mmCIF file of C-alpha atoms in Angstrom:
data_model
loop_
_atom_site.group_PDB
_atom_site.id
_atom_site.type_symbol
_atom_site.label_atom_id
_atom_site.label_comp_id
_atom_site.label_asym_id
_atom_site.label_seq_id
_atom_site.Cartn_x
_atom_site.Cartn_y
_atom_site.Cartn_z
ATOM 1 C CA UNK A 1 -0.097 -0.010 0.444
ATOM 2 C CA UNK A 2 1.109 3.299 -0.848
ATOM 3 C CA UNK A 3 1.651 5.793 2.064
ATOM 4 C CA UNK A 4 -0.759 7.985 0.692
ATOM 5 C CA UNK A 5 -3.004 5.586 1.399
ATOM 6 C CA UNK A 6 -1.890 4.633 4.259
ATOM 7 C CA UNK A 7 -2.821 7.591 5.835
ATOM 8 C CA UNK A 8 -5.624 8.417 4.189
ATOM 9 C CA UNK A 9 -6.471 4.389 5.891
ATOM 10 C CA UNK A 10 -5.783 5.457 8.828
ATOM 11 C CA UNK A 11 -7.088 9.052 9.610
ATOM 12 C CA UNK A 12 -10.564 7.562 7.847
ATOM 13 C CA UNK A 13 -10.257 4.990 10.601
ATOM 14 C CA UNK A 14 -9.701 7.837 13.529
ATOM 15 C CA UNK A 15 -12.095 9.678 12.996
ATOM 16 C CA UNK A 16 -14.676 5.997 13.261
ATOM 17 C CA UNK A 17 -12.291 4.647 16.247
ATOM 18 C CA UNK A 18 -13.238 8.021 18.202
ATOM 19 C CA UNK A 19 -16.769 7.056 20.130
ATOM 20 C CA UNK A 20 -17.369 8.928 23.405
ATOM 21 C CA UNK A 21 -15.297 12.319 21.805
ATOM 22 C CA UNK A 22 -16.387 12.075 18.167
ATOM 23 C CA UNK A 23 -13.058 13.600 16.559
ATOM 24 C CA UNK A 24 -13.747 17.293 14.590
ATOM 25 C CA UNK A 25 -9.758 18.590 13.807
ATOM 26 C CA UNK A 26 -7.420 17.093 12.437
ATOM 27 C CA UNK A 27 -3.828 17.662 13.403
ATOM 28 C CA UNK A 28 -2.147 20.136 11.148
ATOM 29 C CA UNK A 29 -0.303 19.485 7.880
ATOM 30 C CA UNK A 30 2.677 19.879 9.009
ATOM 31 C CA UNK A 31 2.179 17.207 12.386
ATOM 32 C CA UNK A 32 0.709 15.392 10.790
ATOM 33 C CA UNK A 33 3.927 14.826 8.002
ATOM 34 C CA UNK A 34 5.786 14.333 11.406
ATOM 35 C CA UNK A 35 3.317 11.800 12.577
ATOM 36 C CA UNK A 36 3.768 9.468 9.144
ATOM 37 C CA UNK A 37 7.490 10.260 8.373
ATOM 38 C CA UNK A 38 6.297 11.342 4.840
ATOM 39 C CA UNK A 39 6.800 14.530 3.225
ATOM 40 C CA UNK A 40 4.077 17.354 3.644
ATOM 41 C CA UNK A 41 3.293 16.407 0.115
ATOM 42 C CA UNK A 42 2.432 13.052 0.839
ATOM 43 C CA UNK A 43 -0.030 14.009 3.309
ATOM 44 C CA UNK A 44 -1.145 16.762 1.058
ATOM 45 C CA UNK A 45 -2.300 14.177 -1.472
ATOM 46 C CA UNK A 46 -3.911 12.105 0.827
ATOM 47 C CA UNK A 47 -6.065 14.856 2.803
ATOM 48 C CA UNK A 48 -7.312 15.178 -0.645
ATOM 49 C CA UNK A 49 -9.042 11.432 -0.939
ATOM 50 C CA UNK A 50 -10.397 12.211 1.849
ATOM 51 C CA UNK A 51 -12.524 15.976 1.273
ATOM 52 C CA UNK A 52 -13.470 14.720 -2.162
ATOM 53 C CA UNK A 53 -15.343 11.664 -1.309
ATOM 54 C CA UNK A 54 -16.326 14.349 1.705
ATOM 55 C CA UNK A 55 -15.562 13.408 5.526
ATOM 56 C CA UNK A 56 -13.212 16.534 5.764
ATOM 57 C CA UNK A 57 -13.429 19.919 4.720
ATOM 58 C CA UNK A 58 -9.737 21.845 4.953
ATOM 59 C CA UNK A 59 -10.727 26.233 6.064
ATOM 60 C CA UNK A 60 -7.476 27.957 4.557
ATOM 61 C CA UNK A 61 -5.761 29.365 8.571
ATOM 62 C CA UNK A 62 -7.940 28.049 10.524
ATOM 63 C CA UNK A 63 -6.833 23.892 10.219
ATOM 64 C CA UNK A 64 -8.769 20.620 9.285
ATOM 65 C CA UNK A 65 -12.104 19.478 10.208
ATOM 66 C CA UNK A 66 -13.872 16.691 10.348
ATOM 67 C CA UNK A 67 -17.214 17.296 8.212
ATOM 68 C CA UNK A 68 -20.572 17.242 10.825
ATOM 69 C CA UNK A 69 -22.302 13.848 9.294
ATOM 70 C CA UNK A 70 -19.019 12.139 8.415
ATOM 71 C CA UNK A 71 -19.847 9.479 11.483
ATOM 72 C CA UNK A 72 -23.326 9.350 11.261
ATOM 73 C CA UNK A 73 -23.386 7.993 7.382
ATOM 74 C CA UNK A 74 -22.282 4.944 5.248
ATOM 75 C CA UNK A 75 -19.605 5.435 3.875
ATOM 76 C CA UNK A 76 -18.153 3.971 0.096
ATOM 77 C CA UNK A 77 -15.986 4.771 -1.849
ATOM 78 C CA UNK A 78 -13.713 3.721 -4.659
ATOM 79 C CA UNK A 79 -10.571 4.366 -7.169
ATOM 80 C CA UNK A 80 -13.620 6.245 -10.338
ATOM 81 C CA UNK A 81 -15.664 8.043 -7.342
ATOM 82 C CA UNK A 82 -12.983 9.701 -5.213
ATOM 83 C CA UNK A 83 -12.100 11.505 -9.183
ATOM 84 C CA UNK A 84 -13.959 14.596 -9.996
ATOM 85 C CA UNK A 85 -15.315 14.495 -13.996
ATOM 86 C CA UNK A 86 -12.457 16.683 -14.349
ATOM 87 C CA UNK A 87 -9.672 13.822 -14.074
ATOM 88 C CA UNK A 88 -11.816 10.819 -16.314
ATOM 89 C CA UNK A 89 -13.520 11.530 -19.535
ATOM 90 C CA UNK A 90 -14.958 8.729 -22.426
ATOM 91 C CA UNK A 91 -14.392 7.172 -25.896
ATOM 92 C CA UNK A 92 -18.228 6.367 -27.253
ATOM 93 C CA UNK A 93 -16.826 2.239 -29.121
ATOM 94 C CA UNK A 94 -20.276 1.112 -30.379
ATOM 95 C CA UNK A 95 -24.215 2.506 -29.738
ATOM 96 C CA UNK A 96 -27.047 0.380 -30.636
ATOM 97 C CA UNK A 97 -31.008 0.028 -30.829
ATOM 98 C CA UNK A 98 -31.561 -3.442 -29.617
ATOM 99 C CA UNK A 99 -34.733 -5.906 -28.064
ATOM 100 C CA UNK A 100 -34.637 -6.518 -24.168
ATOM 101 C CA UNK A 101 -33.745 -10.215 -23.500
ATOM 102 C CA UNK A 102 -36.062 -11.918 -21.111
ATOM 103 C CA UNK A 103 -33.852 -10.680 -18.312
ATOM 104 C CA UNK A 104 -33.292 -6.951 -19.509
ATOM 105 C CA UNK A 105 -37.490 -7.473 -19.305
ATOM 106 C CA UNK A 106 -37.226 -8.483 -16.035
ATOM 107 C CA UNK A 107 -34.795 -5.625 -15.423
ATOM 108 C CA UNK A 108 -36.506 -3.147 -16.894
ATOM 109 C CA UNK A 109 -40.402 -4.042 -16.554
ATOM 110 C CA UNK A 110 -40.406 -3.750 -20.364
ATOM 111 C CA UNK A 111 -42.737 -5.405 -23.304
ATOM 112 C CA UNK A 112 -40.339 -7.706 -25.435
ATOM 113 C CA UNK A 113 -41.314 -5.457 -28.237
ATOM 114 C CA UNK A 114 -39.498 -2.108 -26.489
ATOM 115 C CA UNK A 115 -36.597 -1.220 -27.220
ATOM 116 C CA UNK A 116 -33.750 -0.638 -25.818
ATOM 117 C CA UNK A 117 -30.591 1.661 -26.360
ATOM 118 C CA UNK A 118 -26.991 -0.710 -25.907
ATOM 119 C CA UNK A 119 -23.714 1.220 -25.597
ATOM 120 C CA UNK A 120 -19.989 0.672 -25.477
ATOM 121 C CA UNK A 121 -18.266 3.348 -23.342
ATOM 122 C CA UNK A 122 -14.378 3.576 -22.109
ATOM 123 C CA UNK A 123 -13.502 5.003 -18.970
ATOM 124 C CA UNK A 124 -9.895 6.516 -18.742
ATOM 125 C CA UNK A 125 -9.044 8.008 -15.330
ATOM 126 C CA UNK A 126 -6.386 11.012 -15.690
ATOM 127 C CA UNK A 127 -5.655 9.769 -19.483
ATOM 128 C CA UNK A 128 -4.853 6.266 -18.008
ATOM 129 C CA UNK A 129 -7.927 3.688 -19.527
ATOM 130 C CA UNK A 130 -9.342 1.486 -16.475
ATOM 131 C CA UNK A 131 -12.557 0.107 -17.777
ATOM 132 C CA UNK A 132 -14.887 -0.735 -20.311
ATOM 133 C CA UNK A 133 -18.809 -0.488 -19.429
ATOM 134 C CA UNK A 134 -21.512 -2.097 -21.642
ATOM 135 C CA UNK A 135 -24.519 -0.335 -20.492
ATOM 136 C CA UNK A 136 -28.777 0.230 -21.626
ATOM 137 C CA UNK A 137 -30.993 2.262 -20.870
ATOM 138 C CA UNK A 138 -34.849 1.702 -22.215
ATOM 139 C CA UNK A 139 -35.226 3.962 -24.705
ATOM 140 C CA UNK A 140 -39.040 5.409 -24.263
ATOM 141 C CA UNK A 141 -36.895 6.939 -21.087
ATOM 142 C CA UNK A 142 -34.015 8.171 -23.097
ATOM 143 C CA UNK A 143 -35.366 8.728 -26.486
ATOM 144 C CA UNK A 144 -32.244 11.704 -27.086
ATOM 145 C CA UNK A 145 -29.652 9.265 -26.150
ATOM 146 C CA UNK A 146 -26.322 10.540 -27.998
ATOM 147 C CA UNK A 147 -22.021 11.039 -28.109
ATOM 148 C CA UNK A 148 -22.113 13.646 -26.089
ATOM 149 C CA UNK A 149 -24.402 12.170 -22.856
ATOM 150 C CA UNK A 150 -22.418 8.471 -23.551
ATOM 151 C CA UNK A 151 -19.066 10.912 -23.239
ATOM 152 C CA UNK A 152 -20.245 12.582 -19.815
ATOM 153 C CA UNK A 153 -21.646 11.882 -16.877
ATOM 154 C CA UNK A 154 -24.979 9.961 -17.070
ATOM 155 C CA UNK A 155 -25.912 10.292 -14.014
ATOM 156 C CA UNK A 156 -26.224 14.395 -14.986
ATOM 157 C CA UNK A 157 -27.976 13.544 -17.830
ATOM 158 C CA UNK A 158 -30.284 11.318 -16.451
ATOM 159 C CA UNK A 159 -31.276 14.361 -13.287
ATOM 160 C CA UNK A 160 -31.036 17.050 -16.617
ATOM 161 C CA UNK A 161 -34.307 14.951 -17.688
ATOM 162 C CA UNK A 162 -35.859 15.718 -14.427
ATOM 163 C CA UNK A 163 -35.969 12.473 -13.150
ATOM 164 C CA UNK A 164 -35.006 12.065 -8.758
ATOM 165 C CA UNK A 165 -32.825 8.891 -8.499
ATOM 166 C CA UNK A 166 -32.544 6.722 -5.915
ATOM 167 C CA UNK A 167 -29.957 4.267 -5.380
ATOM 168 C CA UNK A 168 -27.868 1.481 -7.363
ATOM 169 C CA UNK A 169 -27.391 -2.174 -6.041
ATOM 170 C CA UNK A 170 -24.644 -3.383 -7.183
ATOM 171 C CA UNK A 171 -22.214 -6.799 -7.666
ATOM 172 C CA UNK A 172 -18.777 -7.520 -7.001
ATOM 173 C CA UNK A 173 -17.379 -10.817 -8.894
ATOM 174 C CA UNK A 174 -13.187 -10.931 -9.538
ATOM 175 C CA UNK A 175 -12.609 -12.248 -13.557
ATOM 176 C CA UNK A 176 -9.641 -12.470 -15.730
ATOM 177 C CA UNK A 177 -10.162 -10.091 -18.761
ATOM 178 C CA UNK A 178 -9.645 -11.424 -21.646
ATOM 179 C CA UNK A 179 -9.005 -11.882 -25.237
ATOM 180 C CA UNK A 180 -10.793 -8.735 -26.763
ATOM 181 C CA UNK A 181 -11.177 -6.936 -23.733
ATOM 182 C CA UNK A 182 -7.620 -7.108 -23.415
ATOM 183 C CA UNK A 183 -7.243 -5.160 -26.368
ATOM 184 C CA UNK A 184 -8.825 -2.523 -25.463
ATOM 185 C CA UNK A 185 -7.198 -1.543 -22.340
ATOM 186 C CA UNK A 186 -4.035 -1.596 -23.134
ATOM 187 C CA UNK A 187 -3.394 -4.941 -20.874
ATOM 188 C CA UNK A 188 -2.290 -8.788 -21.637
ATOM 189 C CA UNK A 189 -4.456 -11.462 -21.264
ATOM 190 C CA UNK A 190 -4.945 -12.715 -18.140
ATOM 191 C CA UNK A 191 -4.843 -9.398 -16.117
ATOM 192 C CA UNK A 192 -6.814 -9.284 -12.982
ATOM 193 C CA UNK A 193 -10.130 -7.515 -13.080
ATOM 194 C CA UNK A 194 -12.758 -6.617 -11.339
ATOM 195 C CA UNK A 195 -16.470 -7.166 -12.584
ATOM 196 C CA UNK A 196 -18.894 -4.853 -11.647
ATOM 197 C CA UNK A 197 -22.561 -5.138 -12.638
ATOM 198 C CA UNK A 198 -25.147 -1.656 -11.662
ATOM 199 C CA UNK A 199 -28.225 -1.552 -11.681
ATOM 200 C CA UNK A 200 -29.674 2.742 -10.842
ATOM 201 C CA UNK A 201 -32.625 3.084 -9.449
ATOM 202 C CA UNK A 202 -35.292 6.221 -9.986
ATOM 203 C CA UNK A 203 -37.038 7.356 -6.675
ATOM 204 C CA UNK A 204 -40.363 5.379 -7.891
ATOM 205 C CA UNK A 205 -38.449 2.315 -7.784
ATOM 206 C CA UNK A 206 -38.346 1.917 -11.804
ATOM 207 C CA UNK A 207 -34.624 1.085 -12.973
ATOM 208 C CA UNK A 208 -32.682 3.580 -15.391
ATOM 209 C CA UNK A 209 -30.133 1.900 -16.147
ATOM 210 C CA UNK A 210 -28.005 -1.253 -15.997
ATOM 211 C CA UNK A 211 -24.769 -1.711 -16.686
ATOM 212 C CA UNK A 212 -21.659 -4.406 -17.074
ATOM 213 C CA UNK A 213 -18.072 -2.612 -16.413
ATOM 214 C CA UNK A 214 -14.689 -4.585 -16.094
ATOM 215 C CA UNK A 215 -12.824 -2.457 -14.455
ATOM 216 C CA UNK A 216 -9.070 -3.930 -14.304
ATOM 217 C CA UNK A 217 -7.397 -0.844 -11.673
ATOM 218 C CA UNK A 218 -10.845 -1.043 -9.151
ATOM 219 C CA UNK A 219 -10.526 -0.346 -5.469
ATOM 220 C CA UNK A 220 -13.094 0.105 -3.056
ATOM 221 C CA UNK A 221 -13.138 1.126 1.179
ATOM 222 C CA UNK A 222 -16.416 0.922 2.777
ATOM 223 C CA UNK A 223 -16.665 1.808 6.732
ATOM 224 C CA UNK A 224 -20.235 -0.348 7.724
ATOM 225 C CA UNK A 225 -22.158 -0.620 11.191
ATOM 226 C CA UNK A 226 -21.099 -4.111 13.145
ATOM 227 C CA UNK A 227 -24.069 -6.525 11.882
ATOM 228 C CA UNK A 228 -24.767 -8.772 15.509
ATOM 229 C CA UNK A 229 -28.527 -10.152 13.168
ATOM 230 C CA UNK A 230 -25.489 -11.280 10.312
ATOM 231 C CA UNK A 231 -23.603 -12.650 13.101
ATOM 232 C CA UNK A 232 -25.448 -14.594 14.472
ATOM 233 C CA UNK A 233 -27.420 -16.577 10.823
ATOM 234 C CA UNK A 234 -23.594 -17.283 9.932
ATOM 235 C CA UNK A 235 -22.720 -19.110 13.581
ATOM 236 C CA UNK A 236 -26.547 -20.898 13.130
ATOM 237 C CA UNK A 237 -27.799 -20.424 15.940
#
């Protein structure tokens, strides 16, 4: 683990470890550099990640403050969501209209003759090709889907249509990159990757997008409360 990543994880842990007296403020950048035995630049890079996911805020001339709701919300961040949109770009590979499969009919709640948009795009993060994404959206809901929307943020595109996004159902599976995927991602066949299947759900419970992503640089950190019921279930008691 890189030093800056360790510092991010360690500070995050300390914020959640402090139960009786919640941590409101972190030590100054200079103090953190001394504590971890690294340069101030390394500390700054670690803090940037905590800022990007809303855990801390840096007030110039005042200090580094822990956000008030940092400990009250479940935290999930990964190698994509921690990046700003100006650090990412997309390249459309294909866009077609297709009739839905049986599974897609169930997912979207549509009939066999209702068309779907089906597209494939590459995602670059800091100019490094990192993902192949294949997605489907209902044509009736998004009749004007085009290259510009696909090579931007689809979430902002959906919100721009007046839709209210509710939540995502996401499944992760470790896979190896095949020959065709390796050619697109610029890596070797058999490279370890994460296969991420995602359903985007609107506030009215309708699924608006179904995606499958192959990511060769995926990282994820999350915090969850202890679940005593789950422990009893797994223990068979």
